[in-house]
Coordinates of C-alpha atoms in Angstrom, one line a residue:
M7 CA 0.0 0.0 0.0
R8 CA 2.8 2.4 0.8
I9 CA 4.4 1.8 -2.6
S10 CA 1.1 2.9 -4.4
V11 CA 0.9 6.1 -2.3
L12 CA 4.5 6.9 -3.3
L13 CA 3.8 6.2 -6.9
V14 CA 0.7 8.5 -6.9
M15 CA 2.7 11.3 -5.3
N16 CA 5.4 10.8 -7.9
V17 CA 3.0 10.9 -10.8
N18 CA 1.3 14.1 -9.4
D19 CA 4.7 15.7 -9.0
R20 CA 5.5 14.9 -12.6
F21 CA 2.3 16.4 -13.8
K22 CA 3.0 19.6 -11.8
K23 CA 6.5 19.8 -13.3
A24 CA 5.2 19.4 -16.8
I25 CA 2.5 22.1 -16.2
D26 CA 5.1 24.4 -14.8
S27 CA 7.4 23.8 -17.8
Q28 CA 4.5 24.4 -20.2
F29 CA 3.7 27.8 -18.5
S30 CA 7.4 28.7 -18.4
H31 CA 7.8 28.2 -22.2
L32 CA 4.3 29.1 -23.6
G33 CA 2.9 31.5 -20.9
R34 CA 3.0 35.2 -20.9
M35 CA 3.2 37.5 -17.9
A36 CA -0.1 39.0 -16.9
T37 CA -1.7 40.9 -14.0
Y38 CA -4.6 39.3 -12.2
L39 CA -7.0 41.7 -10.6
K40 CA -9.6 40.5 -8.0
P41 CA -11.9 43.2 -6.7
L42 CA -11.1 44.2 -3.2
S43 CA -8.0 42.0 -3.2
G44 CA -5.5 43.9 -5.3
A45 CA -3.3 42.8 -8.2
Q46 CA -0.8 39.9 -8.6
E47 CA 1.6 38.9 -11.3
I48 CA 0.8 35.5 -12.9
R49 CA 1.7 33.5 -16.1
V50 CA -1.2 33.0 -18.6
I51 CA -1.6 30.8 -21.6
A52 CA -4.2 32.4 -24.0
R53 CA -6.1 30.2 -26.4
R54 CA -8.7 31.0 -29.0
P55 CA -10.7 27.9 -29.8
E56 CA -12.6 28.3 -33.0
Q57 CA -16.3 27.5 -33.4
L58 CA -18.2 27.3 -36.6
F59 CA -22.0 28.0 -36.4
E60 CA -24.5 27.5 -39.2
L61 CA -26.7 30.4 -39.9
G62 CA -29.2 29.7 -42.6
D63 CA -27.2 28.9 -45.7
G64 CA -24.1 30.5 -44.3
H65 CA -21.5 29.9 -41.6
L66 CA -20.4 32.1 -38.8
H67 CA -16.9 31.8 -37.5
A68 CA -16.3 32.8 -33.8
E69 CA -13.4 32.7 -31.5
D70 CA -14.0 32.1 -27.8
P71 CA -11.0 33.5 -25.8
Q72 CA -9.9 31.1 -23.1
L73 CA -7.2 32.0 -20.5
E74 CA -5.4 29.4 -18.5
F75 CA -3.4 29.9 -15.4
R76 CA -2.1 27.8 -12.6
V77 CA -3.9 27.0 -9.4
S78 CA -0.6 27.6 -7.6
E79 CA -0.8 31.2 -8.6
V80 CA -4.6 31.9 -8.2
A81 CA -6.3 29.7 -5.7
T82 CA -9.9 31.0 -6.1
P83 CA -10.6 32.8 -9.3
S84 CA -14.2 34.2 -9.8
R85 CA -16.5 35.4 -12.5
G86 CA -15.9 39.2 -12.9
D87 CA -12.2 39.1 -12.1
E88 CA -9.9 40.7 -14.6
I89 CA -6.6 39.7 -16.3
H90 CA -4.4 42.3 -18.0
I91 CA -2.2 41.0 -20.8
D92 CA 0.0 43.2 -23.0
G93 CA -2.2 46.2 -22.5
R94 CA -5.5 44.4 -23.1
I95 CA -8.0 43.7 -20.3
Y96 CA -10.0 40.5 -20.2
R97 CA -12.9 39.8 -17.8
I98 CA -13.7 36.3 -16.7
E99 CA -17.3 35.7 -18.0
S100 CA -18.2 32.3 -16.6
E101 CA -17.2 30.3 -13.5
P102 CA -13.6 29.0 -13.9
R103 CA -13.2 25.3 -14.2
L104 CA -10.3 23.0 -13.3
D105 CA -8.4 20.8 -15.8
L106 CA -8.3 17.0 -15.4
H107 CA -5.4 17.1 -12.9
Q108 CA -6.7 20.1 -11.0
L109 CA -3.6 22.1 -11.6
V110 CA -4.8 24.7 -14.1
W111 CA -7.8 27.0 -14.2
I112 CA -9.6 27.3 -17.6
T113 CA -11.7 30.5 -18.0
E114 CA -13.9 31.9 -20.7
S115 CA -13.0 35.5 -21.0
L116 CA -14.0 38.6 -23.0
P117 CA -11.8 41.5 -23.9
L118 CA -12.9 44.8 -22.5
I119 CA -12.8 47.9 -24.7
E120 CA -11.6 51.0 -23.0

C-alpha cells in the first residue's frame, strides 16, 4: 500500500513539473485583478478555440478566448475578475473550471474595450 501512495505522489509531482514547464515556455506575464484584493503577477496561456456556427445557408466563425493559469498562482478565481495581458484587459465571464489534474484553471474571457 505504501508503494502505491509513493507512486501516486510521484505521478502528481511529474504532472506539476510538466505544467510548470509548459507555462514557463508558452505562458505570458499578466496581472490578475480580483476586486477588493488587489493585483498579482501570474503567467497565462491564451487560447482562442474556434467554433463554426451554421446560420441559414451561411456559416459564422467565432473565436472564444480562453485564458489558462495555474492553481498555484490563483487559488480561487471568480467570475468578474480581470486579467491584464499586453495592454489588453479580459474579464472572466463564466465560472472558472479546473483541468483534469486540478492544476490549471480554464476560464472563458471577454476582452474589454476602453
